[in-house]
């Protein structure tokens, strides 16, 4: 059976998922200048709920794969994509009937193109984010897009400025925007032959007007999340105090990593974006160790813990 969901938070739902939340002892605030991001610790440790009793979610009128779902901040929309193993992966939406039932509406207008179009997220101002391999290549080598969502369609679709390293073989994927729209979490993936990235680390960027700026201290903030394995599928809770992410264990990484090949020419750069699509066909291994002494292992559920 194919695992249909990679990550889960108060805004993502799943019928089968294992997540590793990392409760933060202070409020997470991201600043473009690299200033401290975790507020001073309170006198006592916070208490966090535990996911339990997962319930299947029904999408009425839809019977195909529903992967990488995202619930809009107002709870009225369910965004998802179909199978990542299909020649073209497209984004769809459904409207809320109740907590575990949504009515299928169709494709999200304005976002689907040839290749992979997946991993939707949206902030409370209806700015919609997604990943697409439609134009991966020079000079931008970019894959994360945004636009404005309204009534089932996204307008003014464009690349998100300030995210890409503009380097062949580096592919960004698995983005997630904070509810207030100020902070974008995404993955820096490095592909050097084969369908599995050689490295994958979660990165943080802060919005500055019409673009994003990578935090200078992003690596320090994420040091307990970005282990020596592949790290991907970030998600932040509405409070900004819990972070969710699965990951590949070292054993799984060693068993799936492809031999390093010499760099390809610019004419072959577009094939790298196809590897991102191919890599999603593998059911992910999961982390088997704690991220910190306060980390809990929780089973996914379809309702909010906040």
C-alpha atoms as a printed R data frame, in Angstrom:
    type eleno elety resid chain resno       x      y       z
1   ATOM     1    CA   UNK     A     1   0.000  0.000   0.000
2   ATOM     2    CA   UNK     A     2   1.283  3.421  -0.921
3   ATOM     3    CA   UNK     A     3   1.680  5.909   1.897
4   ATOM     4    CA   UNK     A     4  -0.362  8.873   0.781
5   ATOM     5    CA   UNK     A     5   0.916 11.594   3.088
6   ATOM     6    CA   UNK     A     6   4.397 12.781   3.969
7   ATOM     7    CA   UNK     A     7   3.712 15.280   6.688
8   ATOM     8    CA   UNK     A     8   1.089 16.362   9.130
9   ATOM     9    CA   UNK     A     9   0.278 19.281  11.372
10  ATOM    10    CA   UNK     A    10  -2.770 21.065  12.635
11  ATOM    11    CA   UNK     A    11  -3.456 21.970   8.997
12  ATOM    12    CA   UNK     A    12  -2.562 18.679   7.290
13  ATOM    13    CA   UNK     A    13  -4.581 15.467   7.495
14  ATOM    14    CA   UNK     A    14  -3.714 11.837   7.016
15  ATOM    15    CA   UNK     A    15  -5.157  8.363   7.260
16  ATOM    16    CA   UNK     A    16  -1.701  6.845   7.740
17  ATOM    17    CA   UNK     A    17   1.250  8.862   9.002
18  ATOM    18    CA   UNK     A    18   3.916  8.739  11.669
19  ATOM    19    CA   UNK     A    19   5.230 12.115  12.783
20  ATOM    20    CA   UNK     A    20   7.916 13.318  15.110
21  ATOM    21    CA   UNK     A    21   6.923 16.675  16.688
22  ATOM    22    CA   UNK     A    22   9.638 18.771  18.248
23  ATOM    23    CA   UNK     A    23   8.058 21.013  20.899
24  ATOM    24    CA   UNK     A    24   9.943 24.277  21.181
25  ATOM    25    CA   UNK     A    25  10.388 25.837  24.592
26  ATOM    26    CA   UNK     A    26   9.659 29.339  23.291
27  ATOM    27    CA   UNK     A    27   7.811 31.010  20.475
28  ATOM    28    CA   UNK     A    28   9.477 30.587  17.075
29  ATOM    29    CA   UNK     A    29  10.101 33.944  15.411
30  ATOM    30    CA   UNK     A    30  12.106 34.198  12.204
31  ATOM    31    CA   UNK     A    31  14.143 37.283  11.367
32  ATOM    32    CA   UNK     A    32  15.970 37.979   8.095
33  ATOM    33    CA   UNK     A    33  18.947 39.502   9.869
34  ATOM    34    CA   UNK     A    34  19.912 36.330  11.658
35  ATOM    35    CA   UNK     A    35  18.944 37.535  15.139
36  ATOM    36    CA   UNK     A    36  17.864 35.032  17.817
37  ATOM    37    CA   UNK     A    37  14.691 33.198  16.879
38  ATOM    38    CA   UNK     A    38  13.650 31.346  20.023
39  ATOM    39    CA   UNK     A    39  12.218 33.404  22.830
40  ATOM    40    CA   UNK     A    40  13.540 33.063  26.350
41  ATOM    41    CA   UNK     A    41  12.552 29.755  27.931
42  ATOM    42    CA   UNK     A    42   9.676 29.830  30.404
43  ATOM    43    CA   UNK     A    43  10.157 28.604  33.961
44  ATOM    44    CA   UNK     A    44   8.280 25.348  33.336
45  ATOM    45    CA   UNK     A    45   8.200 23.041  30.359
46  ATOM    46    CA   UNK     A    46   5.103 23.313  28.153
47  ATOM    47    CA   UNK     A    47   2.703 20.401  27.840
48  ATOM    48    CA   UNK     A    48   1.745 19.259  24.357
49  ATOM    49    CA   UNK     A    49  -1.097 17.015  23.240
50  ATOM    50    CA   UNK     A    50  -0.635 13.651  21.570
51  ATOM    51    CA   UNK     A    51  -2.138 12.601  18.244
52  ATOM    52    CA   UNK     A    52  -4.395  9.549  18.605
53  ATOM    53    CA   UNK     A    53  -7.397  7.780  17.082
54  ATOM    54    CA   UNK     A    54  -6.719  8.494  13.390
55  ATOM    55    CA   UNK     A    55  -9.845  8.674  11.221
56  ATOM    56    CA   UNK     A    56 -10.095  8.190   7.458
57  ATOM    57    CA   UNK     A    57 -11.030 11.267   5.472
58  ATOM    58    CA   UNK     A    58 -13.518 10.873   2.628
59  ATOM    59    CA   UNK     A    59 -13.301 12.958  -0.522
60  ATOM    60    CA   UNK     A    60 -16.759 12.588  -2.040
61  ATOM    61    CA   UNK     A    61 -16.627 12.236  -5.828
62  ATOM    62    CA   UNK     A    62 -12.927 11.330  -5.969
63  ATOM    63    CA   UNK     A    63 -11.488  7.790  -5.967
64  ATOM    64    CA   UNK     A    64  -7.874  8.189  -7.097
65  ATOM    65    CA   UNK     A    65  -4.694  8.837  -5.087
66  ATOM    66    CA   UNK     A    66  -4.880 11.844  -2.768
67  ATOM    67    CA   UNK     A    67  -1.386 12.747  -1.619
68  ATOM    68    CA   UNK     A    68   0.312 15.553   0.343
69  ATOM    69    CA   UNK     A    69  -2.947 17.137   1.590
70  ATOM    70    CA   UNK     A    70  -3.201 20.579   3.116
71  ATOM    71    CA   UNK     A    71  -6.115 22.196   4.923
72  ATOM    72    CA   UNK     A    72  -6.541 25.935   4.330
73  ATOM    73    CA   UNK     A    73  -6.157 28.052   7.488
74  ATOM    74    CA   UNK     A    74  -9.912 28.722   7.596
75  ATOM    75    CA   UNK     A    75 -10.620 24.981   7.352
76  ATOM    76    CA   UNK     A    76 -12.848 25.299   4.273
77  ATOM    77    CA   UNK     A    77 -10.568 23.803   1.627
78  ATOM    78    CA   UNK     A    78  -8.602 20.599   1.248
79  ATOM    79    CA   UNK     A    79  -5.758 20.839  -1.272
80  ATOM    80    CA   UNK     A    80  -3.962 17.718  -2.521
81  ATOM    81    CA   UNK     A    81  -2.227 16.203  -5.528
82  ATOM    82    CA   UNK     A    82  -2.665 12.890  -7.302
83  ATOM    83    CA   UNK     A    83  -0.038 10.158  -7.583
84  ATOM    84    CA   UNK     A    84   3.579 11.259  -7.802
85  ATOM    85    CA   UNK     A    85   4.271  8.260 -10.020
86  ATOM    86    CA   UNK     A    86   1.953  9.522 -12.766
87  ATOM    87    CA   UNK     A    87   3.492 11.081 -15.901
88  ATOM    88    CA   UNK     A    88   1.971 14.391 -14.788
89  ATOM    89    CA   UNK     A    89   1.117 15.152 -11.165
90  ATOM    90    CA   UNK     A    90  -1.644 17.715 -10.694
91  ATOM    91    CA   UNK     A    91  -3.154 19.697  -7.830
92  ATOM    92    CA   UNK     A    92  -6.824 19.425  -6.844
93  ATOM    93    CA   UNK     A    93  -9.152 20.820  -4.206
94  ATOM    94    CA   UNK     A    94 -12.231 19.835  -2.243
95  ATOM    95    CA   UNK     A    95 -14.571 21.816   0.019
96  ATOM    96    CA   UNK     A    96 -15.394 20.980   3.623
97  ATOM    97    CA   UNK     A    97 -18.572 19.114   4.554
98  ATOM    98    CA   UNK     A    98 -17.464 18.177   8.068
99  ATOM    99    CA   UNK     A    99 -14.212 17.326   9.868
100 ATOM   100    CA   UNK     A   100 -13.669 14.084   7.958
101 ATOM   101    CA   UNK     A   101 -15.661 14.671   4.747
102 ATOM   102    CA   UNK     A   102 -14.856 16.917   1.792
103 ATOM   103    CA   UNK     A   103 -16.610 17.371  -1.549
104 ATOM   104    CA   UNK     A   104 -14.324 17.062  -4.573
105 ATOM   105    CA   UNK     A   105 -14.383 20.118  -6.836
106 ATOM   106    CA   UNK     A   106 -11.700 19.435  -9.462
107 ATOM   107    CA   UNK     A   107  -8.303 20.766 -10.491
108 ATOM   108    CA   UNK     A   108  -7.031 23.962  -8.953
109 ATOM   109    CA   UNK     A   109  -7.141 26.476 -11.771
110 ATOM   110    CA   UNK     A   110  -3.959 28.203 -12.875
111 ATOM   111    CA   UNK     A   111  -1.383 25.920 -11.241
112 ATOM   112    CA   UNK     A   112  -1.081 22.691 -13.236
113 ATOM   113    CA   UNK     A   113   1.452 22.296 -16.035
114 ATOM   114    CA   UNK     A   114   3.494 19.532 -17.638
115 ATOM   115    CA   UNK     A   115   5.516 17.608 -15.065
116 ATOM   116    CA   UNK     A   116   5.124 17.592 -11.307
117 ATOM   117    CA   UNK     A   117   2.783 20.059  -9.588
118 ATOM   118    CA   UNK     A   118   2.376 19.210  -5.926
119 ATOM   119    CA   UNK     A   119   2.730 20.061  -2.215
120 ATOM   120    CA   UNK     A   120   0.237 22.868  -1.717
121 ATOM   121    CA   UNK     A   121   0.204 25.265   1.226
122 ATOM   122    CA   UNK     A   122  -1.518 28.586   1.848
123 ATOM   123    CA   UNK     A   123  -1.378 31.392   4.391
124 ATOM   124    CA   UNK     A   124  -4.306 33.167   6.020
125 ATOM   125    CA   UNK     A   125  -4.190 35.891   3.343
126 ATOM   126    CA   UNK     A   126  -4.862 33.300   0.610
127 ATOM   127    CA   UNK     A   127  -1.354 33.411  -0.834
128 ATOM   128    CA   UNK     A   128  -0.978 29.937  -2.320
129 ATOM   129    CA   UNK     A   129   2.368 28.093  -2.582
130 ATOM   130    CA   UNK     A   130   3.265 24.934  -4.492
131 ATOM   131    CA   UNK     A   131   6.132 23.022  -6.082
132 ATOM   132    CA   UNK     A   132   6.428 22.614  -9.846
133 ATOM   133    CA   UNK     A   133   9.151 21.339 -12.154
134 ATOM   134    CA   UNK     A   134   7.628 23.090 -15.203
135 ATOM   135    CA   UNK     A   135  10.548 25.428 -15.905
136 ATOM   136    CA   UNK     A   136  13.475 24.035 -13.955
137 ATOM   137    CA   UNK     A   137  16.605 25.243 -15.714
138 ATOM   138    CA   UNK     A   138  18.904 28.264 -16.122
139 ATOM   139    CA   UNK     A   139  19.164 30.891 -14.925
140 ATOM   140    CA   UNK     A   140  16.854 30.450 -11.915
141 ATOM   141    CA   UNK     A   141  16.860 26.650 -11.383
142 ATOM   142    CA   UNK     A   142  13.732 27.265  -9.296
143 ATOM   143    CA   UNK     A   143  10.740 25.096  -8.395
144 ATOM   144    CA   UNK     A   144   8.690 26.931  -5.731
145 ATOM   145    CA   UNK     A   145   5.788 29.080  -6.959
146 ATOM   146    CA   UNK     A   146   3.156 31.330  -5.416
147 ATOM   147    CA   UNK     A   147  -0.038 33.101  -6.424
148 ATOM   148    CA   UNK     A   148  -3.381 34.293  -5.055
149 ATOM   149    CA   UNK     A   149  -6.094 31.700  -4.402
150 ATOM   150    CA   UNK     A   150  -9.767 32.541  -4.904
151 ATOM   151    CA   UNK     A   151 -12.771 30.296  -5.609
152 ATOM   152    CA   UNK     A   152 -10.760 27.319  -6.772
153 ATOM   153    CA   UNK     A   153  -8.203 29.121  -8.926
154 ATOM   154    CA   UNK     A   154  -4.795 30.724  -8.431
155 ATOM   155    CA   UNK     A   155  -3.923 33.942 -10.239
156 ATOM   156    CA   UNK     A   156  -0.626 35.776 -10.765
157 ATOM   157    CA   UNK     A   157   1.403 32.551 -10.547
158 ATOM   158    CA   UNK     A   158   5.140 33.246 -10.393
159 ATOM   159    CA   UNK     A   159   8.350 31.892  -8.939
160 ATOM   160    CA   UNK     A   160   8.965 32.846  -5.310
161 ATOM   161    CA   UNK     A   161  11.991 35.208  -5.380
162 ATOM   162    CA   UNK     A   162  14.905 34.635  -3.038
163 ATOM   163    CA   UNK     A   163  14.576 30.882  -2.527
164 ATOM   164    CA   UNK     A   164  16.619 29.169  -5.232
165 ATOM   165    CA   UNK     A   165  20.413 28.982  -5.029
166 ATOM   166    CA   UNK     A   166  20.371 29.254  -8.845
167 ATOM   167    CA   UNK     A   167  22.632 26.234  -9.158
168 ATOM   168    CA   UNK     A   168  22.170 23.231 -11.455
169 ATOM   169    CA   UNK     A   169  21.437 20.070  -9.485
170 ATOM   170    CA   UNK     A   170  20.035 21.951  -6.486
171 ATOM   171    CA   UNK     A   171  16.268 21.468  -6.311
172 ATOM   172    CA   UNK     A   172  13.936 22.970  -3.714
173 ATOM   173    CA   UNK     A   173  10.870 20.984  -2.704
174 ATOM   174    CA   UNK     A   174   8.383 20.336   0.133
175 ATOM   175    CA   UNK     A   175   7.641 23.967   0.971
176 ATOM   176    CA   UNK     A   176   5.310 25.047   3.759
177 ATOM   177    CA   UNK     A   177   4.255 28.616   4.582
178 ATOM   178    CA   UNK     A   178   3.468 29.768   8.114
179 ATOM   179    CA   UNK     A   179  -0.170 30.794   8.649
180 ATOM   180    CA   UNK     A   180   0.751 34.479   8.914
181 ATOM   181    CA   UNK     A   181   2.722 34.314   5.658
182 ATOM   182    CA   UNK     A   182   5.947 35.600   7.180
183 ATOM   183    CA   UNK     A   183   8.047 32.428   7.193
184 ATOM   184    CA   UNK     A   184   8.633 29.824   4.504
185 ATOM   185    CA   UNK     A   185  10.047 26.393   5.322
186 ATOM   186    CA   UNK     A   186  11.404 24.363   2.404
187 ATOM   187    CA   UNK     A   187  14.003 21.765   1.455
188 ATOM   188    CA   UNK     A   188  17.371 22.253  -0.213
189 ATOM   189    CA   UNK     A   189  17.877 19.041  -2.179
190 ATOM   190    CA   UNK     A   190  21.134 18.228  -3.954
191 ATOM   191    CA   UNK     A   191  20.865 15.767  -6.856
192 ATOM   192    CA   UNK     A   192  24.006 14.358  -8.414
193 ATOM   193    CA   UNK     A   193  22.812 11.317 -10.338
194 ATOM   194    CA   UNK     A   194  19.939  8.958  -9.501
195 ATOM   195    CA   UNK     A   195  16.411  9.665  -8.332
196 ATOM   196    CA   UNK     A   196  17.255 10.163  -4.634
197 ATOM   197    CA   UNK     A   197  18.972 13.377  -3.516
198 ATOM   198    CA   UNK     A   198  22.472 13.088  -2.137
199 ATOM   199    CA   UNK     A   199  21.542 15.579   0.586
200 ATOM   200    CA   UNK     A   200  18.330 17.235   1.750
201 ATOM   201    CA   UNK     A   201  18.075 19.845   4.493
202 ATOM   202    CA   UNK     A   202  15.179 21.950   5.728
203 ATOM   203    CA   UNK     A   203  15.762 25.699   5.393
204 ATOM   204    CA   UNK     A   204  13.930 28.764   6.723
205 ATOM   205    CA   UNK     A   205  13.330 32.022   4.870
206 ATOM   206    CA   UNK     A   206  11.586 35.199   6.022
207 ATOM   207    CA   UNK     A   207   9.377 37.316   3.798
208 ATOM   208    CA   UNK     A   208  10.643 40.803   3.064
209 ATOM   209    CA   UNK     A   209   8.095 42.633   0.951
210 ATOM   210    CA   UNK     A   210   7.748 40.911  -2.428
211 ATOM   211    CA   UNK     A   211  10.474 38.308  -1.854
212 ATOM   212    CA   UNK     A   212  11.976 35.978   0.739
213 ATOM   213    CA   UNK     A   213  15.382 36.089   2.399
214 ATOM   214    CA   UNK     A   214  17.102 32.957   3.697
215 ATOM   215    CA   UNK     A   215  17.888 33.227   7.396
216 ATOM   216    CA   UNK     A   216  21.593 33.389   8.085
217 ATOM   217    CA   UNK     A   217  21.132 31.226  11.173
218 ATOM   218    CA   UNK     A   218  18.739 28.742   9.582
219 ATOM   219    CA   UNK     A   219  21.181 25.849   9.996
220 ATOM   220    CA   UNK     A   220  21.569 26.616  13.703
221 ATOM   221    CA   UNK     A   221  17.815 26.757  14.245
222 ATOM   222    CA   UNK     A   222  17.292 23.460  12.421
223 ATOM   223    CA   UNK     A   223  20.271 21.615  13.869
224 ATOM   224    CA   UNK     A   224  18.089 19.103  15.761
225 ATOM   225    CA   UNK     A   225  15.923 18.500  12.703
226 ATOM   226    CA   UNK     A   226  18.566 18.334   9.976
227 ATOM   227    CA   UNK     A   227  20.389 15.154  10.884
228 ATOM   228    CA   UNK     A   228  22.806 13.180   8.676
229 ATOM   229    CA   UNK     A   229  19.821 11.563   6.939
230 ATOM   230    CA   UNK     A   230  17.588 13.081   4.292
231 ATOM   231    CA   UNK     A   231  15.370 15.719   5.884
232 ATOM   232    CA   UNK     A   232  12.163 16.833   4.196
233 ATOM   233    CA   UNK     A   233   8.411 17.606   4.494
234 ATOM   234    CA   UNK     A   234   8.527 20.496   6.998
235 ATOM   235    CA   UNK     A   235   5.424 21.810   8.703
236 ATOM   236    CA   UNK     A   236   4.876 24.300  11.503
237 ATOM   237    CA   UNK     A   237   1.893 24.488  13.850
238 ATOM   238    CA   UNK     A   238  -0.363 27.537  13.927
239 ATOM   239    CA   UNK     A   239   1.228 28.593  17.213
240 ATOM   240    CA   UNK     A   240   4.740 28.384  15.756
241 ATOM   241    CA   UNK     A   241   5.834 26.267  18.734
242 ATOM   242    CA   UNK     A   242   5.692 22.769  17.244
243 ATOM   243    CA   UNK     A   243   7.572 21.579  14.192
244 ATOM   244    CA   UNK     A   244   6.710 18.430  12.273
245 ATOM   245    CA   UNK     A   245   8.817 16.422   9.852
246 ATOM   246    CA   UNK     A   246   9.434 12.789   8.933
247 ATOM   247    CA   UNK     A   247  12.819 11.732   7.542
248 ATOM   248    CA   UNK     A   248  14.990  8.975   6.157
249 ATOM   249    CA   UNK     A   249  17.175  6.978   8.532
250 ATOM   250    CA   UNK     A   250  20.865  6.531   7.801
251 ATOM   251    CA   UNK     A   251  20.232  2.850   7.006
252 ATOM   252    CA   UNK     A   252  17.548  3.725   4.489
253 ATOM   253    CA   UNK     A   253  19.675  6.496   3.006
254 ATOM   254    CA   UNK     A   254  22.586  4.123   2.462
255 ATOM   255    CA   UNK     A   255  20.376  1.519   0.835
256 ATOM   256    CA   UNK     A   256  18.714  3.939  -1.602
257 ATOM   257    CA   UNK     A   257  21.497  6.379  -2.432
258 ATOM   258    CA   UNK     A   258  22.731  6.161  -5.996
259 ATOM   259    CA   UNK     A   259  26.421  6.186  -6.989
260 ATOM   260    CA   UNK     A   260  27.810  9.658  -7.584
261 ATOM   261    CA   UNK     A   261  28.047 10.502 -11.257
262 ATOM   262    CA   UNK     A   262  29.973 13.298 -12.898
263 ATOM   263    CA   UNK     A   263  28.052 16.578 -13.321
264 ATOM   264    CA   UNK     A   264  25.809 16.743 -16.360
265 ATOM   265    CA   UNK     A   265  25.845 19.407 -19.044
266 ATOM   266    CA   UNK     A   266  23.410 22.301 -19.124
267 ATOM   267    CA   UNK     A   267  21.452 20.523 -21.870
268 ATOM   268    CA   UNK     A   268  20.614 17.796 -19.351
269 ATOM   269    CA   UNK     A   269  19.517 20.073 -16.524
270 ATOM   270    CA   UNK     A   270  15.828 19.541 -17.141
271 ATOM   271    CA   UNK     A   271  16.276 15.813 -16.518
272 ATOM   272    CA   UNK     A   272  17.190 16.687 -12.942
273 ATOM   273    CA   UNK     A   273  13.697 17.975 -12.272
274 ATOM   274    CA   UNK     A   274  12.370 14.601 -13.471
275 ATOM   275    CA   UNK     A   275  14.479 12.947 -10.766
276 ATOM   276    CA   UNK     A   276  12.601 14.931  -8.163
277 ATOM   277    CA   UNK     A   277   9.382 13.478  -9.529
278 ATOM   278    CA   UNK     A   278  10.858  9.959  -9.670
279 ATOM   279    CA   UNK     A   279  12.196 10.165  -6.115
280 ATOM   280    CA   UNK     A   280   8.670 10.631  -4.783
281 ATOM   281    CA   UNK     A   281   7.711  7.116  -5.952
282 ATOM   282    CA   UNK     A   282   9.643  5.540  -3.082
283 ATOM   283    CA   UNK     A   283   7.741  4.941   0.173
284 ATOM   284    CA   UNK     A   284   9.793  6.906   2.737
285 ATOM   285    CA   UNK     A   285  11.636  5.313   5.625
286 ATOM   286    CA   UNK     A   286  10.937  7.037   8.924
287 ATOM   287    CA   UNK     A   287  13.135  8.399  11.672
288 ATOM   288    CA   UNK     A   288  13.574  5.911  14.475
289 ATOM   289    CA   UNK     A   289  15.279  8.057  17.087
290 ATOM   290    CA   UNK     A   290  14.283 11.056  19.154
291 ATOM   291    CA   UNK     A   291  15.155 14.538  17.955
292 ATOM   292    CA   UNK     A   292  15.605 15.783  21.513
293 ATOM   293    CA   UNK     A   293  14.736 14.819  25.054
294 ATOM   294    CA   UNK     A   294  11.347 16.481  24.636
295 ATOM   295    CA   UNK     A   295  10.477 14.821  21.326
296 ATOM   296    CA   UNK     A   296   7.396 12.592  21.222
297 ATOM   297    CA   UNK     A   297   6.457  9.998  18.623
298 ATOM   298    CA   UNK     A   298   2.803 10.422  17.664
299 ATOM   299    CA   UNK     A   299   0.305  8.765  15.361
300 ATOM   300    CA   UNK     A   300  -1.461 10.954  12.813
301 ATOM   301    CA   UNK     A   301  -5.030 12.101  13.189
302 ATOM   302    CA   UNK     A   302  -7.462 14.127  11.108
303 ATOM   303    CA   UNK     A   303  -8.344 16.707  13.755
304 ATOM   304    CA   UNK     A   304  -6.463 19.578  15.330
305 ATOM   305    CA   UNK     A   305  -4.650 19.377  18.656
306 ATOM   306    CA   UNK     A   306  -4.853 23.151  19.176
